Coordinates of C-alpha atoms in Angstrom, one line a residue:
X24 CA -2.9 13.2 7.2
X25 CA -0.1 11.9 5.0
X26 CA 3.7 11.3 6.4
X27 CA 5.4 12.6 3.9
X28 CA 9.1 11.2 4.5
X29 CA 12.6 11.2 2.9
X30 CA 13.1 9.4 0.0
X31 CA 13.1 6.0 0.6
X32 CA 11.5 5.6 3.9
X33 CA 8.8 3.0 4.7
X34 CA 8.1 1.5 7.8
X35 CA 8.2 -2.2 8.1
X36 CA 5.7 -4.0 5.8
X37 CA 3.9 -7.2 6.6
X38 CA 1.8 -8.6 4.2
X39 CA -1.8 -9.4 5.4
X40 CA -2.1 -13.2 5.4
X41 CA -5.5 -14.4 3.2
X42 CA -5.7 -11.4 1.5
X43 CA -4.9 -11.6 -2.2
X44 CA -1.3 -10.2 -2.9
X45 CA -0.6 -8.5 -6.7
X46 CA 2.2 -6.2 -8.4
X47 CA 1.4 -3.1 -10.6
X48 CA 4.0 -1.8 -13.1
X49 CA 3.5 1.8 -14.4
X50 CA 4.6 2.8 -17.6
X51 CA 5.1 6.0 -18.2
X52 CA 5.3 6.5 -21.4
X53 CA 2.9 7.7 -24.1
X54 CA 3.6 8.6 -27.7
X55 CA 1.3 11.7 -27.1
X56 CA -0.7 13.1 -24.3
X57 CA -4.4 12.6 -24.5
X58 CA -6.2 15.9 -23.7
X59 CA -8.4 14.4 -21.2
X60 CA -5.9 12.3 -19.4
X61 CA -4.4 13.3 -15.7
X62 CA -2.6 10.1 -15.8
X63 CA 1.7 10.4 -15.0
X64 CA 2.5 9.9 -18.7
X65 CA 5.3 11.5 -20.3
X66 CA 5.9 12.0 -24.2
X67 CA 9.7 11.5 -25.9
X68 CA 10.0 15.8 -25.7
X69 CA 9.2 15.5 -21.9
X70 CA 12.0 12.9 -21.1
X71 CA 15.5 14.5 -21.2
X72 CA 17.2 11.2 -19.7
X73 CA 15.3 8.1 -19.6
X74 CA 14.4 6.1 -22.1
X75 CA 12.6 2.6 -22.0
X76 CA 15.8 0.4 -21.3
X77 CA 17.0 2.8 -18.7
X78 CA 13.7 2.5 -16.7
X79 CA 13.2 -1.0 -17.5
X80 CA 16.4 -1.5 -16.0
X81 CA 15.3 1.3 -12.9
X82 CA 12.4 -0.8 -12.2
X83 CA 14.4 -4.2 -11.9
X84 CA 16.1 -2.6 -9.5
X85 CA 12.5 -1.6 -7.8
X86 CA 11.2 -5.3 -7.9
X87 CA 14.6 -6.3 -6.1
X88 CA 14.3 -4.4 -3.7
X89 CA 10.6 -4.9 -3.1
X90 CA 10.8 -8.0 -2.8
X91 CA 13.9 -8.0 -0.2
X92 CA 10.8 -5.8 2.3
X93 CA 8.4 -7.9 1.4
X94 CA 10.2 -11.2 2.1
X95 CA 8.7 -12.9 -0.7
X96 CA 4.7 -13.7 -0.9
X97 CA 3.6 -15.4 -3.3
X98 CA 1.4 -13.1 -6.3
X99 CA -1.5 -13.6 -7.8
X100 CA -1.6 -10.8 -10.4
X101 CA 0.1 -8.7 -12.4
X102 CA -0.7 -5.9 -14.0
X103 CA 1.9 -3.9 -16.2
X104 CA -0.5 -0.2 -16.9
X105 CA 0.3 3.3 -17.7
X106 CA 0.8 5.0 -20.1
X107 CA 0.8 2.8 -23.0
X108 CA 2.5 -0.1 -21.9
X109 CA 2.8 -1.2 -25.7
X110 CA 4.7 1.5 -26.7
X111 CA 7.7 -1.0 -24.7
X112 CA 7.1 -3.8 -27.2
X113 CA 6.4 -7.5 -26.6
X114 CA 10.7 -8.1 -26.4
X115 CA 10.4 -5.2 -23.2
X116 CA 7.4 -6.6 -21.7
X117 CA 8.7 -9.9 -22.1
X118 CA 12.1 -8.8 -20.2
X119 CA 10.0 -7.1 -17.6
X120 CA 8.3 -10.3 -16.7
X121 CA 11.3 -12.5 -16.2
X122 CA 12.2 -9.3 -14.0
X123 CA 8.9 -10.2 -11.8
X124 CA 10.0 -13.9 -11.9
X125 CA 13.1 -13.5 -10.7
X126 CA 12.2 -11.5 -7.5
X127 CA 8.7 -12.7 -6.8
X128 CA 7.0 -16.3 -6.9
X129 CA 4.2 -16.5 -9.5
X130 CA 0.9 -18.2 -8.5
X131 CA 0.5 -21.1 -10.4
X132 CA -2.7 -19.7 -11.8
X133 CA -1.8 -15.8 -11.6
X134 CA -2.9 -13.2 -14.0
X135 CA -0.9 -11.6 -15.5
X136 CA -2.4 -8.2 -17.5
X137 CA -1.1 -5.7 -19.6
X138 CA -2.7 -2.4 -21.2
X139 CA -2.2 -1.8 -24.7
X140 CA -3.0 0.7 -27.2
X141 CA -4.2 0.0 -31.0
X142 CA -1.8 2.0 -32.7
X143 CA 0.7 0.0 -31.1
X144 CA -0.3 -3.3 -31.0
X145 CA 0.0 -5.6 -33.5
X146 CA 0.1 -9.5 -34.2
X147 CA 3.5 -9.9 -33.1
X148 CA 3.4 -7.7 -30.0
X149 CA 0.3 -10.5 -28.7
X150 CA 2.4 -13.5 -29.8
X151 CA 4.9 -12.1 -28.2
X152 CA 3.5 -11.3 -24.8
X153 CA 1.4 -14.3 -25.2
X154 CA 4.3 -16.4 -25.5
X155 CA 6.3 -14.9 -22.4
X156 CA 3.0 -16.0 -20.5
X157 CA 0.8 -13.0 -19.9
X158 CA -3.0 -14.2 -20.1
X159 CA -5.2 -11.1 -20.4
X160 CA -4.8 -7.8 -22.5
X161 CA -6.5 -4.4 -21.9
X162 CA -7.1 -2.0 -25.0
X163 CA -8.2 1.1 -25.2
X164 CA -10.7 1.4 -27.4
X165 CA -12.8 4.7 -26.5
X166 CA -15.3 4.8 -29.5
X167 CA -15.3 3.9 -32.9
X168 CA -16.4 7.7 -34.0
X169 CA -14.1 9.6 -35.8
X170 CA -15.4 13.2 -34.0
X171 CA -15.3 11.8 -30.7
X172 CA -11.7 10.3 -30.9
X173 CA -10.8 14.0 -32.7
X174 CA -11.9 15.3 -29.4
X175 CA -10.6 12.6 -27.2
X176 CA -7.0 12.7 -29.2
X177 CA -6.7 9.1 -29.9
X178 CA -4.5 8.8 -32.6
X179 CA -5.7 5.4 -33.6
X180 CA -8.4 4.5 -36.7
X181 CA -11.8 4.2 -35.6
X182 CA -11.5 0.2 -36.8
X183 CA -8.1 -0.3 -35.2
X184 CA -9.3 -1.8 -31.9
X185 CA -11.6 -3.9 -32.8
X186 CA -8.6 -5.5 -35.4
X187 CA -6.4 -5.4 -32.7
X188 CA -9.2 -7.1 -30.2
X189 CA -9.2 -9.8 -33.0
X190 CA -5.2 -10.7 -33.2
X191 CA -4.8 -10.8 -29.5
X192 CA -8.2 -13.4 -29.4
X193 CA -6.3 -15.6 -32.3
X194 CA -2.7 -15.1 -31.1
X195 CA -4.2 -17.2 -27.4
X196 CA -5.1 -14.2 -25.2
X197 CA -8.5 -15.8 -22.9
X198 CA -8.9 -12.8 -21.7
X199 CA -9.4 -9.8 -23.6
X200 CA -10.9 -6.7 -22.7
X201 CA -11.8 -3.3 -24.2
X202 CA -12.4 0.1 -22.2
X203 CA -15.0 2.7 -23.4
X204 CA -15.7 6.4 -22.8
X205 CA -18.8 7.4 -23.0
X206 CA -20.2 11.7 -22.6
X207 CA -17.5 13.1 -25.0
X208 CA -18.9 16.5 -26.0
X209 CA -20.2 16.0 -29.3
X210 CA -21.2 12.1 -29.0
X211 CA -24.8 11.2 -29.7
X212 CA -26.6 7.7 -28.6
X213 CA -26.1 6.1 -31.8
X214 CA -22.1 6.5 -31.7
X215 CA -21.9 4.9 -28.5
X216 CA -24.1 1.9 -29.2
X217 CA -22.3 1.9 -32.4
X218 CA -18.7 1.5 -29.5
X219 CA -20.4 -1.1 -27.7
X220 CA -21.7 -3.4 -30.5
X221 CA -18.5 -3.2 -32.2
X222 CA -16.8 -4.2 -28.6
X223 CA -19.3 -7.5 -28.3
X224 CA -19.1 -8.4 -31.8
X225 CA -15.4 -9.0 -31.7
X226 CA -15.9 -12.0 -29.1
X227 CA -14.3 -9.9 -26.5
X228 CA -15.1 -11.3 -23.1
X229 CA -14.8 -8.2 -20.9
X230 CA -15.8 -4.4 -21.4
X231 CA -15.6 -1.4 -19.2
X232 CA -16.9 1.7 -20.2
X233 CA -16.3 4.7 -18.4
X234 CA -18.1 8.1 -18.0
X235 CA -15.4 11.1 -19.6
X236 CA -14.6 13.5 -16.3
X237 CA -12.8 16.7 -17.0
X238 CA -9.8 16.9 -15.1
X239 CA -8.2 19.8 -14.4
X240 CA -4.6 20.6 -15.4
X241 CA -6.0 18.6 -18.4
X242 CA -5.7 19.9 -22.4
X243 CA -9.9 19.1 -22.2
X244 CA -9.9 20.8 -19.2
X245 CA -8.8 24.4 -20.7
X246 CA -10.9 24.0 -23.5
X247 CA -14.0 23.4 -21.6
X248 CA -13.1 26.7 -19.9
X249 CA -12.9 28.7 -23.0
X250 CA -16.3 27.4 -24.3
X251 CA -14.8 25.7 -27.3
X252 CA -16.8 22.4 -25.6
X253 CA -19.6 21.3 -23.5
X254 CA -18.5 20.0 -20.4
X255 CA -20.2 16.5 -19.5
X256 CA -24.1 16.5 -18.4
X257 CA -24.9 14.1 -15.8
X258 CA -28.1 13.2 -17.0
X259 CA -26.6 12.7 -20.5
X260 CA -24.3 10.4 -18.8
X261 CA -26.5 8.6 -16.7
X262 CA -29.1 8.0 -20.0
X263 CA -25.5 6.6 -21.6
X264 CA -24.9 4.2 -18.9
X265 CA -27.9 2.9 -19.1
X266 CA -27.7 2.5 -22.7
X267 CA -24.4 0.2 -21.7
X268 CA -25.6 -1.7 -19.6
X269 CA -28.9 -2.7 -21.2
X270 CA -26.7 -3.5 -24.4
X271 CA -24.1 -5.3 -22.6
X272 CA -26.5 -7.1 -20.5
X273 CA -28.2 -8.1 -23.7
X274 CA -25.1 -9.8 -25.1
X275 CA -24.4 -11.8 -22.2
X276 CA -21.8 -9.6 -20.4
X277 CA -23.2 -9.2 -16.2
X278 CA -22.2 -5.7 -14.6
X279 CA -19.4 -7.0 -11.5
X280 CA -18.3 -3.6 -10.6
X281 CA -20.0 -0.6 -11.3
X282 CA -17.7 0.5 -15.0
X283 CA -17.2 -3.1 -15.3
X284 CA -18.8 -5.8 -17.5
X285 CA -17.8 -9.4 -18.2
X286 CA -19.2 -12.8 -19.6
X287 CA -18.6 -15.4 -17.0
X288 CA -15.0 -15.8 -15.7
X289 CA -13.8 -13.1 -17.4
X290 CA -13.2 -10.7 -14.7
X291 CA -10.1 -8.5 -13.8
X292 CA -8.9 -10.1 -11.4
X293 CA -6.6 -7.8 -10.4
X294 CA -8.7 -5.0 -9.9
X295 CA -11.0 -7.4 -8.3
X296 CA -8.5 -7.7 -5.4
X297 CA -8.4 -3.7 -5.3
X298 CA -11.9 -3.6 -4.8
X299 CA -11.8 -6.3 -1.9
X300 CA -9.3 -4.7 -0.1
X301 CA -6.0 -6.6 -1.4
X302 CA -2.7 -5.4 -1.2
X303 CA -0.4 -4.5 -4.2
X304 CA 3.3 -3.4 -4.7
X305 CA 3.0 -0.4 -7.0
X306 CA 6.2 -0.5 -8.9
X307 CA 7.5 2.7 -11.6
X308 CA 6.9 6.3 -11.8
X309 CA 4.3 7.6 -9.5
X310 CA 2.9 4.0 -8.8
X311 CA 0.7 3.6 -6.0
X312 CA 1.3 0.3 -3.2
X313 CA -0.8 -0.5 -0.3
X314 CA 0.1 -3.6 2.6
X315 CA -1.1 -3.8 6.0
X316 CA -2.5 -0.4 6.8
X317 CA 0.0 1.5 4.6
X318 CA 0.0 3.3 1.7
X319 CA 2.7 5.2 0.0
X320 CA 3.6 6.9 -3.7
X321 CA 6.5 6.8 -6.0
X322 CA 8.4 9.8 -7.1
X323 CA 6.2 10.8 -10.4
X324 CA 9.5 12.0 -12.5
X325 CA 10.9 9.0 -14.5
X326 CA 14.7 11.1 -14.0
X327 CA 14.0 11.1 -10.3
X328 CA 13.0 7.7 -10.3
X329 CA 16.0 6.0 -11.8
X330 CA 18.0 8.4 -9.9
X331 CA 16.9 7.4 -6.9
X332 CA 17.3 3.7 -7.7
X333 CA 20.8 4.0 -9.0
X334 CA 21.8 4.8 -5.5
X335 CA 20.1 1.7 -3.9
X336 CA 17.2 4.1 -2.2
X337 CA 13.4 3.0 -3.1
X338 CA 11.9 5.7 -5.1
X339 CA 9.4 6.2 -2.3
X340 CA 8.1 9.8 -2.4
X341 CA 5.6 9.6 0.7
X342 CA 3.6 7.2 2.9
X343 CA 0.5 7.5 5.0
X344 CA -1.0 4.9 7.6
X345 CA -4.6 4.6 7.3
X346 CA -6.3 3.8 10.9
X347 CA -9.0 1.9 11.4
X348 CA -11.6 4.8 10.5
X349 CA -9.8 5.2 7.5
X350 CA -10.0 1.2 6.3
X351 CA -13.3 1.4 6.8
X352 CA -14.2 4.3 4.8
X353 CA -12.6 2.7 2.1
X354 CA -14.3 -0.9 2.4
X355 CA -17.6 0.6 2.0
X356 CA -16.6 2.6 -0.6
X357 CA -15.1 0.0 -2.1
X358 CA -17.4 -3.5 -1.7
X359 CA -20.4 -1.0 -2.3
X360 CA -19.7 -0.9 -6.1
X361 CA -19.5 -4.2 -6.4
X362 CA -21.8 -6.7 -8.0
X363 CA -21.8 -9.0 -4.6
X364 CA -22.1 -6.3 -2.8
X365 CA -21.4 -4.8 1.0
X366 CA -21.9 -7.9 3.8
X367 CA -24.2 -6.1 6.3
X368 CA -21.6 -7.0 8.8
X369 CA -19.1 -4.5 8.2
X370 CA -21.5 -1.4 9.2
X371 CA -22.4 0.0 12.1
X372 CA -26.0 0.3 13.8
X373 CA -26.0 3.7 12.7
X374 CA -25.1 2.9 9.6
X375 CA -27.4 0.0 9.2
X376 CA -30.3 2.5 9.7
X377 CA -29.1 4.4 7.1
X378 CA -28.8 2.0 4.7
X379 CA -32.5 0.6 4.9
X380 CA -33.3 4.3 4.0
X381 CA -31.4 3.6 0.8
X382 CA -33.3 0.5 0.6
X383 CA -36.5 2.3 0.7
X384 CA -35.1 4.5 -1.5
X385 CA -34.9 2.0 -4.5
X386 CA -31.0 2.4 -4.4
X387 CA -29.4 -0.6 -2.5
X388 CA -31.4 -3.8 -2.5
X389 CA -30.7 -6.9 0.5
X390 CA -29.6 -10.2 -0.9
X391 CA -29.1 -12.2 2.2
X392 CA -26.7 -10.5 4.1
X393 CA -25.1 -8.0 1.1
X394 CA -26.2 -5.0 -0.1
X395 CA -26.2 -4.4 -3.8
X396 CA -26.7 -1.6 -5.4
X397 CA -29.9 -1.4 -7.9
X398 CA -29.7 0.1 -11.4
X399 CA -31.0 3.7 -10.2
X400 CA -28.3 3.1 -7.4
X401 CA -25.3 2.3 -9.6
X402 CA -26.6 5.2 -11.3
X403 CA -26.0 7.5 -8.1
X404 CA -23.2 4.8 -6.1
X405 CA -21.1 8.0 -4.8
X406 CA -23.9 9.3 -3.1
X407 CA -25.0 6.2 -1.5
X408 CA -22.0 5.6 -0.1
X409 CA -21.9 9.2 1.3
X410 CA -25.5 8.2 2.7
X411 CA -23.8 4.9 4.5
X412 CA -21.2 6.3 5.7
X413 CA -23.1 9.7 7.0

């Protein structure tokens, strides 16, 4: 169960030596809300005190003092997320940066990612980032149908991302990526591939796509309830995947994670190290850090937050310490989605057994000593782990 603890309490954190080490930045703001997101985002109405330069300057005073527990290992990603971390500019995220510099040594070769949105993203904001030395760039795309951003609430043209895609390619960016939703009540098979080929036809090296889930507390949420739309069907999502992935695989893009496609080299690797069982400083509102065996949670409010910081006290909201159960629970779940798959080492007997029924089951295939999940598995990867884990 979770410790939930004063303000500001952590117990001594040691970084794990070998393990990759990376800092995520939340944003929290958005220009609106999107009806199907659950995310800690808050528009201008919502934010009675903070605005960008109060938090930017709240969150330098995060970093400080992370970097004082931390004593100082060396990173080897970045990734700035939200939110629409856009919405700061490329001057902000530029400031934000040398804010990470200052308190933290930069790998040599470290990634350094941030979100953006379309509307909000524009040639200058990728020189500028560019320039200040981030290397990848996130967008989210969605779809390129007008009905199913209507129903997502994007606010962006249905052309705007691929544009966008296109100025961050010729402004230096490497690494580019656009996200997908695909199961939007209303979408047919045509606007998705329609999504995807405009993704792969902008020279985009990376794509994740990801199935819409109605969340509750959500805008989508209440109006699935009151029958103005479908909610999600999971073989109409499992048919869509499938579309993805045959039409990414055709281009050249290999599945690495389960949502996750890229042409060689161009993988996140910052979410890479999530997936392996890194360890992260989760820095801003409601961000998320993990080192050793514990985990712990910001304060969501950004008022809170820079309150909290003001007075020299970590915006910690709660901590828990996972024990060994726990860790492995989440390796399984974890390494089980990924394209190299789980090392037959780190289960059980029992849990072997169990697996080879999956086997026989057409849903995990051996390579070596790895499992790896087959199409019909990746199809079902929830319930597999349930069946490893028993």
């Amino acid at each position: 169960m979770p410790l939930r603890e004063a303000p500001g309490d952590l117990p001594a954190l040691q970084p794990s030596p070998g393990r990759p080490f990376g800092l995520y930045v939340h944003v929290p703001f958005c220009f609106i809300r999107c009806g199907y997101c659950d995310f800690n985002t808050y528009t201008p109405a919502e934010l009675g005190g903070v605005n960008p330069d109060a938090w930017l300057q709240a969150l330098g005073t995060e970093l400080e003092l992370a970097a004082a527990r931390l004593g100082g290992p060396s990173v080897s990603t970045v990734f700035v997320g939200g939110g629409t971390p856009s919405l700061l500019g490329g001057e902000r995220l530029a400031r934000l940066l040398g804010m990470v510099r200052d308190h933290f040594v930069l790998a040599p070769d470290a990634e350094i990612t941030t979100e953006a949105n379309p509307e909000s993203a524009w040639p200058d904001f990728f020189s500028a980032t560019r320039t200040a030395g981030y290397t990848r760039v996130s967008l989210g795309m969605q779809s390129v149908s007008p009905r199913v951003l209507g129903v997502l609430d994007r606010i962006h043209t249905p052309n705007r991302s691929a544009a966008a895609a296109r100025e961050a390619l010729a402004e230096g960016f490497e690494h580019v990526s656009l996200d997908l939703i695909y199961g939007t009540p209303g979408e047919s098979d045509d606007d998705l591939l329609r999504s995807v080929d405009t993704a792969v036809d902008t020279g985009v090296d990376h794509v994740s796509a990801y199935a819409l889930v109605v969340e509750e507390g959500t805008a989508l949420a209440r109006r699935v309830r009151r029958g103005e739309l479908a909610a999600p069907d999971d073989d109409v999502l499992a048919h869509r995947y499938e579309l993805v992935d045959a039409r990414l695989s055709d281009a050249g893009m290999s599945w690495y994670e389960v949502s996750n496609w890229s042409r060689p080299g161009g993988e996140c690797r910052h979410n890479v190290g999530y997936w392996n069982g890194g360890q992260w400083w989760g820095a801003g509102p409601g961000a998320h850090g993990y080192v050793g065996a514990t985990r712990w949670w910001n304060v969501k409010h950004p008022n809170a937050y820079a309150e909290l910081l003001a007075g020299g006290t970590l915006p910690v909201s709660g901590f828990e310490q996972l024990d060994s159960d726990a860790l492995h629970t989440e390796e399984v779940l974890l390494k089980t989605r990924l394209r190299q798959g789980l090392p037959l080492d780190r289960l059980g007997d029992a849990e072997r057994q169990r697996a080879q029924t999956a086997v026989a089951d057409g849903l995990l295939v051996s390579e070596g000593e790895r499992l790896v999940l087959t199409p019909r598995g990746r199809l079902l990867a929830d319930g597999v782990v349930r069946t490893l884990l028993g």
